[in-house]
Amino acid sequence: MIRIWNNHTGKYRSFLSNSRSFSSIKRHDESILLISDSPPTYTSLFHTLFRLYLRCGRLYGAARTLSAMCTFGFPPDSRLWNSLIHRFNANSIAPHHKVSLIYSKMIAFGVPPNVSALNALIHSYCKSGRLRLAVSLLRNRVVSVDTVTYNTVIQALCGHGLVEEAYGFISEMVKRGVLPDTVSYNTLINGFCKVGDFVRAKALVDEIGEMNLVTHTILISSYYSSLHAIEEAYKEMVMSGFYPNVVTFSSVINRLCKEGRVVEAGLLLREMEEVGVYPNVVTYTTLVDSLFKAECVGEALGLYGQMVVRGVPVDLVVYTVLMDGLFKAGECREGEKTFEMLLGDNQVPSVVTYTALVDGLCKAGDLSSAESVFTQMLEKSVFPNVVTYSSMINGYVKRGMLEEAVTVMRNMEDCNIVPNCFTYGTVIDGLLKAGRQEVAFQMSKEMRLIGLEENNYVLDSLVNHLKRTGGVKEVKGLVRDMVSKGVTLDRINYTSLIDVFFKGGDEEAALAWAEEMQEKGMPWDVVSYNVLINGLLTVGKVGADWAYKGMREKGIEPDAATFNIMMSSLRKQGNLEGILNLWDKMKSHGIKPSLMSCNIVIETLCEQGKMEGAIDLLHQMMVMEIHPNFTTYRIFLETSSKHKRADVIFQTHEKLLSCGVKLSKQVYNTLIATLCKLGMTKKAAMVMEDMKERGFVPDTVTFNALIQGYFVGSHIGKALSTYYVMLEAGISPNVATYNTIIRGLSDAGLIKEVDKWLSEMKSRGMRPDEFTYNALISGQAKMGNKKESMTLYCEMIANGLVPRTSTYNVLISEFVRVGKMPQARELMKEMGKRRVSPNTSTYCTMISGLCKLCTHPEVEWNRKAMYLAEAKGLLKEMIEEKGYIPCNQTVYWISAAFSKPGMKVDAERFLKECYKRKNARFANS
C-alpha cells in the first residue's frame, strides 16, 4: 500500500489524493513517501494507473504516478514521459511551464529525450508565444530535429506575422539535411497570403511546381479577395485535376468569416450547392458562429433553422456555438433555453459547453447561477478547466469582487489546475483598475515565481494602467523590458500603444508604433485602424473623407465604431452636412447604427436648432429597435431648456419616456437639475416629491441641484436651509455641494460667509479642488481684491491643481480692467505652460484691453504702436490658428484703435463683414 506522509499537516494521505506530482509545481510542503514493499508487479500496476489517469484526463494524477515510479525505483521509459508531455501540451492553453518541467525531470532521471519530446516542448513554447525560446531549442544540436520540428516553428512564426524569418528556415533545413515537405511550403504560402504579400506566395507556388489540394485551398481562401477571383481559382484548380470538396469550401468560408466578410461567405454557401457540394455540420457551424460574432443574430438563427430543416445533424458543437452566440448577443434566457434543449436532445455537455454557459452567465452578471452551474459540473464529474475557472474569475473581477476572484484562483491550485498567464492577467488588470497597484505587482511577481512569464495580455493591462494614471513616459521602458523577456508584440499591443501615445499627446511616438506595426507585416484590422484614424482626426492631421477612403483602400470594412469616430470629429467642427452624409453611407453599407451613432446625430441636430430632425431620428430609432438611453434623454432635455419654459421641458421628458427611456434616479436628477438651472425651484421641488412617491430616494446630486437652483433665483436663505435639510435626511454632502454654496455666496458678494463654508468643508476632511478655487478667485476678483485672488491662485498651483480657462479669464480680466497688461500677458503665458487653452473670451479680453490703451490720450505714441502690434498678433492667432471670431465689443475696440478719425462706424462695419467671410471660409474648409 502506498501512502504519503505530510510534514506540514502531520498526517498520512493516500497516494490517490489531490496533492501535486512534482514539488516544484506550486508546492510549499515536503512529503516523505512510504511503501510497504516493492515487488516487480508494481511496474505493471504503475503502468495501469498511469494509463487510467491519462484516459480520465487527470494529468496531475499521471504526473504523480511517474514521480512515485522514480521514487520507488521503477524508472519510467521514454514512452511514458512522452505521453505525459504530449497530453499536457495538448490540454493546456499556456503549457510551456508544465511541459518544460516534465521534460527537465525526464532528463534528471536519466531518460534521454528524443525528437518526439523535443517537438512537444517546442510546440508548447510556440503555443505560449515564447518564439525565441522555441527557435533556440530548434538550433540546439543535442537532440536531432526533423521536418516536424521545423514546421512547428515555421507555423508559429507565420502565425505571428514573422513570415520572412520563417522563410529563412527553409535554407537552414536543407543545410542540416532536413528536407522541407509540402506542409512546410503550404504553411509559408498561407503565411505570405495572410500578411498580404501575394507576390512571394505566388513565387513559392512556382518553386514547389506541383500543387496539391491543400495548396489550392489555401490560395482560394487566402490569396484571392473576391468571389469572381475565387471562381477563376476554382477553374484553375479543376484544370489541374483537383476538385474542391466540402473541406475546400468550408476552408474558404472560414477564411471569409475570419476577415468579417460574412455576406460573401453566405453567397459562397449558395454557390457550393450549385456545383453539387453540400455543406456539412462544420460549414454551417462556422457560418453561424461568424454571424453571431458579426452581431447578425437573426441571420444566425435563420441559418441554424435551415440546417435543422435539411437534416444536418445538430451536435454538441452546434449547440455550444448557438448558446455562446445567444449569450454574447444579450439573449441570456434564450442561451439558457438552448442548454436545456441540448440536455433534452440527450447530448452530454462537455467541459467546453459548461464553460460557455458559465462564461455567458458571468458576463450577464448572474454570478449565483454561474456558481450553481459550476457545482453541477463537479457533481456530474465534468472537471472545470483553466478556462472555466478564468471565466468565473473574470466575472468576479468585472463586478469588483476581487477577494472572491483571488479565492477562486487559490481553489484552482488546490484542484491541481495551475492558473495560466491569462488568469493572472485578469486578476492583475482588475487590481490595477481598482487602484491596488501593490497587490497587482505582488501577483505579477508570484506569476513569475511559478514559471509563468508576463504575456501580451499582462503587457496590455500594464500599458492601459499607465494610460489611466498618466504614466505615458514609462510605457516605452515597460515595452522594452517585456520584449527583452521574450514577449512578441501582437496587433492588440500595437493598437494599445498607438492609442496611449495619441491620448498622451505624443503624436510622433504614436505614428512610430504604427510604422513599426506596418514594417513587421502585422495585418491591420478594423479596431487598430479605428484607433489610428481617431488619433489622426483628433490632432487634425486628416479629414473624415481621407480616413474613410484610406480604410477602403486597405480592404478593411468600416464598422459602426469607424463611423462614430468620423461623425464625432465632424460634430466638433459643427459639420452637420458631413455627419448626415456619413449616416446615409453607413446605412447604405448595411451597417446598423449603434446607439452612440444616433446620439451623435441627435446632439448635432439639437445644437444647430434642428429639433424636428432630432425627433424624426428618434422615431427612426424606434423602427430600428434602438432604445434611447440616458445620454439621449440628457441631450433632448438640455435642448428643450433653451426655451426657458417648464411646459416644453416636461413635454420632452414625457416624450422620451414614451420612446423607451426608463425612469431612474439619474433621469429624475437630470430633470431637477435642468429646472434648477433656470431657477424653477418650485417645479423642481414638485418633481422631487414625485420621485419619492415612485420609490426613488433623493441623493447628494438631487440636493446639490436644488441648492444651485435657489442660488440662481437669489434665494440664498432657502439654499442654505436645503443644506441642513440634506444633513437631517442623513445624506452626506460632497465637494460639489460646498463648491455650489461657495460659488453662490461669492457671486452674491458675501465673501465673509465664504470663509465659514470653506472651513466647514475642510473640517469634514474634504480638500478644495479646482472648482473651489475657481469660485474663490472669481469672488475675490469681482470684489476688486486682486491681491487675495492672486494669493489664492498661487495656493492653487502649490497644491498641484491646474486652473481652468475660466479661472485665468477672471484674473486676466481684472488686470486688463486697470490697464496692467504685463501681468495679464504673463498669465496668458502661464496658460500655455500649463496646457490650458485660451478661449474666445481670453482673446477678446486681451485684444480689447490693448486697443483701449491705444485710444487713451495719455499713452505715449511708441507704447501705442507696441500695443497695436501685440493686438494684431493676438487677432491673427485668434482667427487663423484657433478659428475664433471676435465678439461685437471687441470689434468695436479694434475699429476704434485702427480707424482714422471720423471713420470708426465704417471701420466697424468693414471688420464685421471680413469676419463673416473668414468664418464662412473656415466652415467650408
mmCIF file of N, CA and C in Angstrom, residues 411-501:
data_model
loop_
_atom_site.group_PDB
_atom_site.id
_atom_site.type_symbol
_atom_site.label_atom_id
_atom_site.label_comp_id
_atom_site.label_asym_id
_atom_site.label_seq_id
_atom_site.Cartn_x
_atom_site.Cartn_y
_atom_site.Cartn_z
ATOM 1 N N ASN A 411 -8.436 28.218 -5.206
ATOM 2 C CA ASN A 411 -9.135 26.928 -5.304
ATOM 3 C C ASN A 411 -8.659 26.133 -6.517
ATOM 4 N N MET A 412 -8.335 26.833 -7.583
ATOM 5 C CA MET A 412 -7.792 26.179 -8.775
ATOM 6 C C MET A 412 -6.548 25.385 -8.408
ATOM 7 N N GLU A 413 -5.671 26.040 -7.659
ATOM 8 C CA GLU A 413 -4.405 25.415 -7.290
ATOM 9 C C GLU A 413 -4.637 24.179 -6.423
ATOM 10 N N ASP A 414 -5.646 24.245 -5.547
ATOM 11 C CA ASP A 414 -5.974 23.092 -4.706
ATOM 12 C C ASP A 414 -6.477 21.916 -5.545
ATOM 13 N N CYS A 415 -7.075 22.223 -6.695
ATOM 14 C CA CYS A 415 -7.592 21.177 -7.590
ATOM 15 C C CYS A 415 -6.578 20.785 -8.662
ATOM 16 N N ASN A 416 -5.307 21.161 -8.420
ATOM 17 C CA ASN A 416 -4.213 20.812 -9.347
ATOM 18 C C ASN A 416 -4.374 21.430 -10.733
ATOM 19 N N ILE A 417 -5.076 22.562 -10.808
ATOM 20 C CA ILE A 417 -5.162 23.308 -12.070
ATOM 21 C C ILE A 417 -4.377 24.595 -11.879
ATOM 22 N N VAL A 418 -3.277 24.686 -12.581
ATOM 23 C CA VAL A 418 -2.403 25.849 -12.405
ATOM 24 C C VAL A 418 -2.965 27.021 -13.193
ATOM 25 N N PRO A 419 -3.189 28.164 -12.551
ATOM 26 C CA PRO A 419 -3.656 29.350 -13.291
ATOM 27 C C PRO A 419 -2.660 29.697 -14.398
ATOM 28 N N ASN A 420 -3.169 30.053 -15.545
ATOM 29 C CA ASN A 420 -2.254 30.438 -16.625
ATOM 30 C C ASN A 420 -2.044 31.948 -16.618
ATOM 31 N N CYS A 421 -1.261 32.406 -17.568
ATOM 32 C CA CYS A 421 -0.922 33.833 -17.619
ATOM 33 C C CYS A 421 -2.166 34.695 -17.859
ATOM 34 N N PHE A 422 -3.191 34.129 -18.534
ATOM 35 C CA PHE A 422 -4.418 34.902 -18.778
ATOM 36 C C PHE A 422 -5.236 35.041 -17.487
ATOM 37 N N THR A 423 -5.218 33.983 -16.671
ATOM 38 C CA THR A 423 -5.912 34.048 -15.379
ATOM 39 C C THR A 423 -5.283 35.125 -14.509
ATOM 40 N N TYR A 424 -3.966 35.039 -14.396
ATOM 41 C CA TYR A 424 -3.244 36.054 -13.621
ATOM 42 C C TYR A 424 -3.473 37.446 -14.217
ATOM 43 N N GLY A 425 -3.433 37.513 -15.542
ATOM 44 C CA GLY A 425 -3.611 38.811 -16.214
ATOM 45 C C GLY A 425 -4.949 39.446 -15.889
ATOM 46 N N THR A 426 -6.011 38.624 -15.824
ATOM 47 C CA THR A 426 -7.352 39.137 -15.500
ATOM 48 C C THR A 426 -7.375 39.743 -14.098
ATOM 49 N N VAL A 427 -6.795 39.005 -13.130
ATOM 50 C CA VAL A 427 -6.777 39.488 -11.740
ATOM 51 C C VAL A 427 -5.906 40.738 -11.626
ATOM 52 N N ILE A 428 -4.739 40.715 -12.269
ATOM 53 C CA ILE A 428 -3.827 41.875 -12.232
ATOM 54 C C ILE A 428 -4.515 43.103 -12.819
ATOM 55 N N ASP A 429 -5.212 42.903 -13.944
ATOM 56 C CA ASP A 429 -5.931 44.014 -14.586
ATOM 57 C C ASP A 429 -6.999 44.588 -13.653
ATOM 58 N N GLY A 430 -7.749 43.701 -12.984
ATOM 59 C CA GLY A 430 -8.778 44.144 -12.042
ATOM 60 C C GLY A 430 -8.194 44.915 -10.874
ATOM 61 N N LEU A 431 -7.077 44.425 -10.348
ATOM 62 C CA LEU A 431 -6.421 45.099 -9.221
ATOM 63 C C LEU A 431 -5.905 46.473 -9.624
ATOM 64 N N LEU A 432 -5.341 46.563 -10.819
ATOM 65 C CA LEU A 432 -4.828 47.856 -11.302
ATOM 66 C C LEU A 432 -5.968 48.856 -11.478
ATOM 67 N N LYS A 433 -7.072 48.393 -12.042
ATOM 68 C CA LYS A 433 -8.226 49.282 -12.240
ATOM 69 C C LYS A 433 -8.821 49.741 -10.912
ATOM 70 N N ALA A 434 -8.676 48.889 -9.875
ATOM 71 C CA ALA A 434 -9.201 49.251 -8.559
ATOM 72 C C ALA A 434 -8.210 50.098 -7.765
ATOM 73 N N GLY A 435 -7.073 50.402 -8.380
ATOM 74 C CA GLY A 435 -6.067 51.245 -7.715
ATOM 75 C C GLY A 435 -5.215 50.487 -6.715
ATOM 76 N N ARG A 436 -5.284 49.154 -6.725
ATOM 77 C CA ARG A 436 -4.492 48.359 -5.779
ATOM 78 C C ARG A 436 -3.214 47.894 -6.464
ATOM 79 N N GLN A 437 -2.342 48.855 -6.728
ATOM 80 C CA GLN A 437 -1.137 48.598 -7.517
ATOM 81 C C GLN A 437 -0.184 47.632 -6.827
ATOM 82 N N GLU A 438 0.005 47.814 -5.517
ATOM 83 C CA GLU A 438 0.973 46.988 -4.795
ATOM 84 C C GLU A 438 0.592 45.506 -4.858
ATOM 85 N N VAL A 439 -0.696 45.209 -4.654
ATOM 86 C CA VAL A 439 -1.167 43.817 -4.711
ATOM 87 C C VAL A 439 -1.003 43.268 -6.126
ATOM 88 N N ALA A 440 -1.287 44.127 -7.125
ATOM 89 C CA ALA A 440 -1.160 43.715 -8.536
ATOM 90 C C ALA A 440 0.281 43.333 -8.856
ATOM 91 N N PHE A 441 1.235 44.134 -8.387
ATOM 92 C CA PHE A 441 2.642 43.853 -8.664
ATOM 93 C C PHE A 441 3.124 42.615 -7.901
ATOM 94 N N GLN A 442 2.564 42.379 -6.702
ATOM 95 C CA GLN A 442 2.886 41.149 -5.959
ATOM 96 C C GLN A 442 2.394 39.927 -6.726
ATOM 97 N N MET A 443 1.186 40.058 -7.308
ATOM 98 C CA MET A 443 0.602 38.982 -8.105
ATOM 99 C C MET A 443 1.463 38.706 -9.343
ATOM 100 N N SER A 444 1.982 39.774 -9.933
ATOM 101 C CA SER A 444 2.860 39.653 -11.101
ATOM 102 C C SER A 444 4.149 38.919 -10.726
ATOM 103 N N LYS A 445 4.670 39.232 -9.516
ATOM 104 C CA LYS A 445 5.894 38.578 -9.029
ATOM 105 C C LYS A 445 5.627 37.094 -8.778
ATOM 106 N N GLU A 446 4.479 36.793 -8.167
ATOM 107 C CA GLU A 446 4.086 35.403 -7.903
ATOM 108 C C GLU A 446 3.976 34.620 -9.209
ATOM 109 N N MET A 447 3.441 35.283 -10.214
ATOM 110 C CA MET A 447 3.267 34.677 -11.531
ATOM 111 C C MET A 447 4.627 34.225 -12.100
ATOM 112 N N ARG A 448 5.637 35.079 -11.952
ATOM 113 C CA ARG A 448 6.969 34.742 -12.459
ATOM 114 C C ARG A 448 7.616 33.631 -11.634
ATOM 115 N N LEU A 449 7.334 33.617 -10.318
ATOM 116 C CA LEU A 449 7.940 32.612 -9.435
ATOM 117 C C LEU A 449 7.492 31.196 -9.777
ATOM 118 N N ILE A 450 6.263 31.032 -10.278
ATOM 119 C CA ILE A 450 5.781 29.681 -10.619
ATOM 120 C C ILE A 450 6.087 29.332 -12.084
ATOM 121 N N GLY A 451 6.917 30.160 -12.716
ATOM 122 C CA GLY A 451 7.366 29.831 -14.073
ATOM 123 C C GLY A 451 6.572 30.456 -15.188
ATOM 124 N N LEU A 452 5.595 31.311 -14.830
ATOM 125 C CA LEU A 452 4.820 31.999 -15.876
ATOM 126 C C LEU A 452 5.455 33.350 -16.158
ATOM 127 N N GLU A 453 5.641 33.652 -17.403
ATOM 128 C CA GLU A 453 6.168 34.964 -17.784
ATOM 129 C C GLU A 453 5.023 35.871 -18.201
ATOM 130 N N GLU A 454 5.225 37.179 -18.003
ATOM 131 C CA GLU A 454 4.197 38.122 -18.471
ATOM 132 C C GLU A 454 3.985 37.930 -19.965
ATOM 133 N N ASN A 455 2.743 37.978 -20.363
ATOM 134 C CA ASN A 455 2.423 37.793 -21.773
ATOM 135 C C ASN A 455 1.836 39.079 -22.351
ATOM 136 N N ASN A 456 1.310 38.963 -23.559
ATOM 137 C CA ASN A 456 0.755 40.139 -24.243
ATOM 138 C C ASN A 456 -0.410 40.746 -23.472
ATOM 139 N N TYR A 457 -1.212 39.873 -22.831
ATOM 140 C CA TYR A 457 -2.380 40.363 -22.096
ATOM 141 C C TYR A 457 -1.959 41.189 -20.884
ATOM 142 N N VAL A 458 -0.948 40.682 -20.146
ATOM 143 C CA VAL A 458 -0.442 41.413 -18.979
ATOM 144 C C VAL A 458 0.184 42.730 -19.421
ATOM 145 N N LEU A 459 0.943 42.687 -20.512
ATOM 146 C CA LEU A 459 1.547 43.917 -21.050
ATOM 147 C C LEU A 459 0.457 44.936 -21.368
ATOM 148 N N ASP A 460 -0.621 44.473 -22.001
ATOM 149 C CA ASP A 460 -1.723 45.375 -22.362
ATOM 150 C C ASP A 460 -2.362 45.989 -21.113
ATOM 151 N N SER A 461 -2.520 45.167 -20.058
ATOM 152 C CA SER A 461 -3.096 45.664 -18.797
ATOM 153 C C SER A 461 -2.207 46.743 -18.187
ATOM 154 N N LEU A 462 -0.885 46.507 -18.186
ATOM 155 C CA LEU A 462 0.049 47.470 -17.601
ATOM 156 C C LEU A 462 0.091 48.766 -18.408
ATOM 157 N N VAL A 463 0.063 48.635 -19.744
ATOM 158 C CA VAL A 463 0.065 49.819 -20.614
ATOM 159 C C VAL A 463 -1.186 50.662 -20.361
ATOM 160 N N ASN A 464 -2.340 50.001 -20.279
ATOM 161 C CA ASN A 464 -3.595 50.727 -20.038
ATOM 162 C C ASN A 464 -3.640 51.345 -18.642
ATOM 163 N N HIS A 465 -2.993 50.667 -17.675
ATOM 164 C CA HIS A 465 -2.905 51.227 -16.327
ATOM 165 C C HIS A 465 -2.093 52.528 -16.350
ATOM 166 N N LEU A 466 -0.965 52.508 -17.068
ATOM 167 C CA LEU A 466 -0.134 53.720 -17.170
ATOM 168 C C LEU A 466 -0.882 54.834 -17.900
ATOM 169 N N LYS A 467 -1.735 54.443 -18.876
ATOM 170 C CA LYS A 467 -2.546 55.450 -19.584
ATOM 171 C C LYS A 467 -3.532 56.105 -18.623
ATOM 172 N N ARG A 468 -4.171 55.287 -17.774
ATOM 173 C CA ARG A 468 -5.147 55.822 -16.822
ATOM 174 C C ARG A 468 -4.505 56.716 -15.771
ATOM 175 N N THR A 469 -3.282 56.341 -15.354
ATOM 176 C CA THR A 469 -2.631 57.081 -14.261
ATOM 177 C C THR A 469 -1.692 58.180 -14.757
ATOM 178 N N GLY A 470 -1.680 58.407 -16.085
ATOM 179 C CA GLY A 470 -0.855 59.489 -16.631
ATOM 180 C C GLY A 470 0.620 59.147 -16.709
ATOM 181 N N GLY A 471 0.952 57.858 -16.680
ATOM 182 C CA GLY A 471 2.371 57.472 -16.742
ATOM 183 C C GLY A 471 2.825 57.092 -18.132
ATOM 184 N N VAL A 472 2.454 57.895 -19.125
ATOM 185 C CA VAL A 472 2.775 57.575 -20.532
ATOM 186 C C VAL A 472 4.281 57.511 -20.750
ATOM 187 N N LYS A 473 5.046 58.329 -20.010
ATOM 188 C CA LYS A 473 6.507 58.367 -20.183
ATOM 189 C C LYS A 473 7.149 57.032 -19.819
ATOM 190 N N GLU A 474 6.500 56.256 -18.960
ATOM 191 C CA GLU A 474 7.058 54.975 -18.522
ATOM 192 C C GLU A 474 6.745 53.836 -19.490
ATOM 193 N N VAL A 475 5.869 54.075 -20.460
ATOM 194 C CA VAL A 475 5.394 52.995 -21.332
ATOM 195 C C VAL A 475 6.529 52.417 -22.170
ATOM 196 N N LYS A 476 7.351 53.273 -22.765
ATOM 197 C CA LYS A 476 8.437 52.785 -23.637
ATOM 198 C C LYS A 476 9.379 51.856 -22.882
ATOM 199 N N GLY A 477 9.732 52.246 -21.645
ATOM 200 C CA GLY A 477 10.616 51.414 -20.829
ATOM 201 C C GLY A 477 9.980 50.068 -20.511
ATOM 202 N N LEU A 478 8.683 50.087 -20.208
ATOM 203 C CA LEU A 478 7.952 48.855 -19.911
ATOM 204 C C LEU A 478 7.957 47.914 -21.113
ATOM 205 N N VAL A 479 7.691 48.462 -22.293
ATOM 206 C CA VAL A 479 7.648 47.643 -23.512
ATOM 207 C C VAL A 479 9.025 47.045 -23.791
ATOM 208 N N ARG A 480 10.083 47.859 -23.649
ATOM 209 C CA ARG A 480 11.448 47.352 -23.876
ATOM 210 C C ARG A 480 11.764 46.183 -22.936
ATOM 211 N N ASP A 481 11.363 46.343 -21.675
ATOM 212 C CA ASP A 481 11.624 45.306 -20.669
ATOM 213 C C ASP A 481 10.891 44.018 -21.017
ATOM 214 N N MET A 482 9.619 44.130 -21.409
ATOM 215 C CA MET A 482 8.810 42.947 -21.737
ATOM 216 C C MET A 482 9.340 42.241 -22.991
ATOM 217 N N VAL A 483 9.751 43.028 -23.983
ATOM 218 C CA VAL A 483 10.277 42.454 -25.225
ATOM 219 C C VAL A 483 11.588 41.721 -24.940
ATOM 220 N N SER A 484 12.413 42.300 -24.057
ATOM 221 C CA SER A 484 13.691 41.656 -23.695
ATOM 222 C C SER A 484 13.455 40.320 -22.992
ATOM 223 N N LYS A 485 12.275 40.152 -22.385
ATOM 224 C CA LYS A 485 11.937 38.890 -21.708
ATOM 225 C C LYS A 485 11.306 37.884 -22.659
ATOM 226 N N GLY A 486 11.205 38.243 -23.923
ATOM 227 C CA GLY A 486 10.700 37.291 -24.913
ATOM 228 C C GLY A 486 9.277 37.497 -25.360
ATOM 229 N N VAL A 487 8.618 38.568 -24.899
ATOM 230 C CA VAL A 487 7.236 38.836 -25.332
ATOM 231 C C VAL A 487 7.274 39.462 -26.726
ATOM 232 N N THR A 488 6.582 38.845 -27.668
ATOM 233 C CA THR A 488 6.485 39.388 -29.027
ATOM 234 C C THR A 488 5.202 40.205 -29.123
ATOM 235 N N LEU A 489 5.344 41.475 -29.474
ATOM 236 C CA LEU A 489 4.169 42.351 -29.544
ATOM 237 C C LEU A 489 3.198 41.847 -30.610
ATOM 238 N N ASP A 490 1.927 41.817 -30.270
ATOM 239 C CA ASP A 490 0.912 41.440 -31.251
ATOM 240 C C ASP A 490 0.100 42.673 -31.653
ATOM 241 N N ARG A 491 -0.901 42.446 -32.480
ATOM 242 C CA ARG A 491 -1.687 43.558 -33.017
ATOM 243 C C ARG A 491 -2.398 44.341 -31.907
ATOM 244 N N ILE A 492 -2.887 43.627 -30.890
ATOM 245 C CA ILE A 492 -3.584 44.303 -29.787
ATOM 246 C C ILE A 492 -2.624 45.211 -29.027
ATOM 247 N N ASN A 493 -1.377 44.710 -28.796
ATOM 248 C CA ASN A 493 -0.374 45.536 -28.119
ATOM 249 C C ASN A 493 -0.070 46.804 -28.908
ATOM 250 N N TYR A 494 0.155 46.638 -30.219
ATOM 251 C CA TYR A 494 0.456 47.806 -31.058
ATOM 252 C C TYR A 494 -0.719 48.787 -31.051
ATOM 253 N N THR A 495 -1.936 48.249 -31.108
ATOM 254 C CA THR A 495 -3.128 49.108 -31.092
ATOM 255 C C THR A 495 -3.189 49.916 -29.803
ATOM 256 N N SER A 496 -2.924 49.255 -28.660
ATOM 257 C CA SER A 496 -2.935 49.944 -27.360
ATOM 258 C C SER A 496 -1.858 51.025 -27.304
ATOM 259 N N LEU A 497 -0.676 50.708 -27.829
ATOM 260 C CA LEU A 497 0.434 51.672 -27.797
ATOM 261 C C LEU A 497 0.122 52.906 -28.649
ATOM 262 N N ILE A 498 -0.455 52.685 -29.823
ATOM 263 C CA ILE A 498 -0.841 53.820 -30.692
ATOM 264 C C ILE A 498 -1.859 54.691 -29.953
ATOM 265 N N ASP A 499 -2.836 54.039 -29.316
ATOM 266 C CA ASP A 499 -3.888 54.754 -28.584
ATOM 267 C C ASP A 499 -3.314 55.537 -27.403
ATOM 268 N N VAL A 500 -2.431 54.887 -26.634
ATOM 269 C CA VAL A 500 -1.843 55.519 -25.444
ATOM 270 C C VAL A 500 -1.091 56.792 -25.812
ATOM 271 N N PHE A 501 -0.260 56.715 -26.844
ATOM 272 C CA PHE A 501 0.573 57.876 -27.186
ATOM 273 C C PHE A 501 -0.231 58.993 -27.855
#
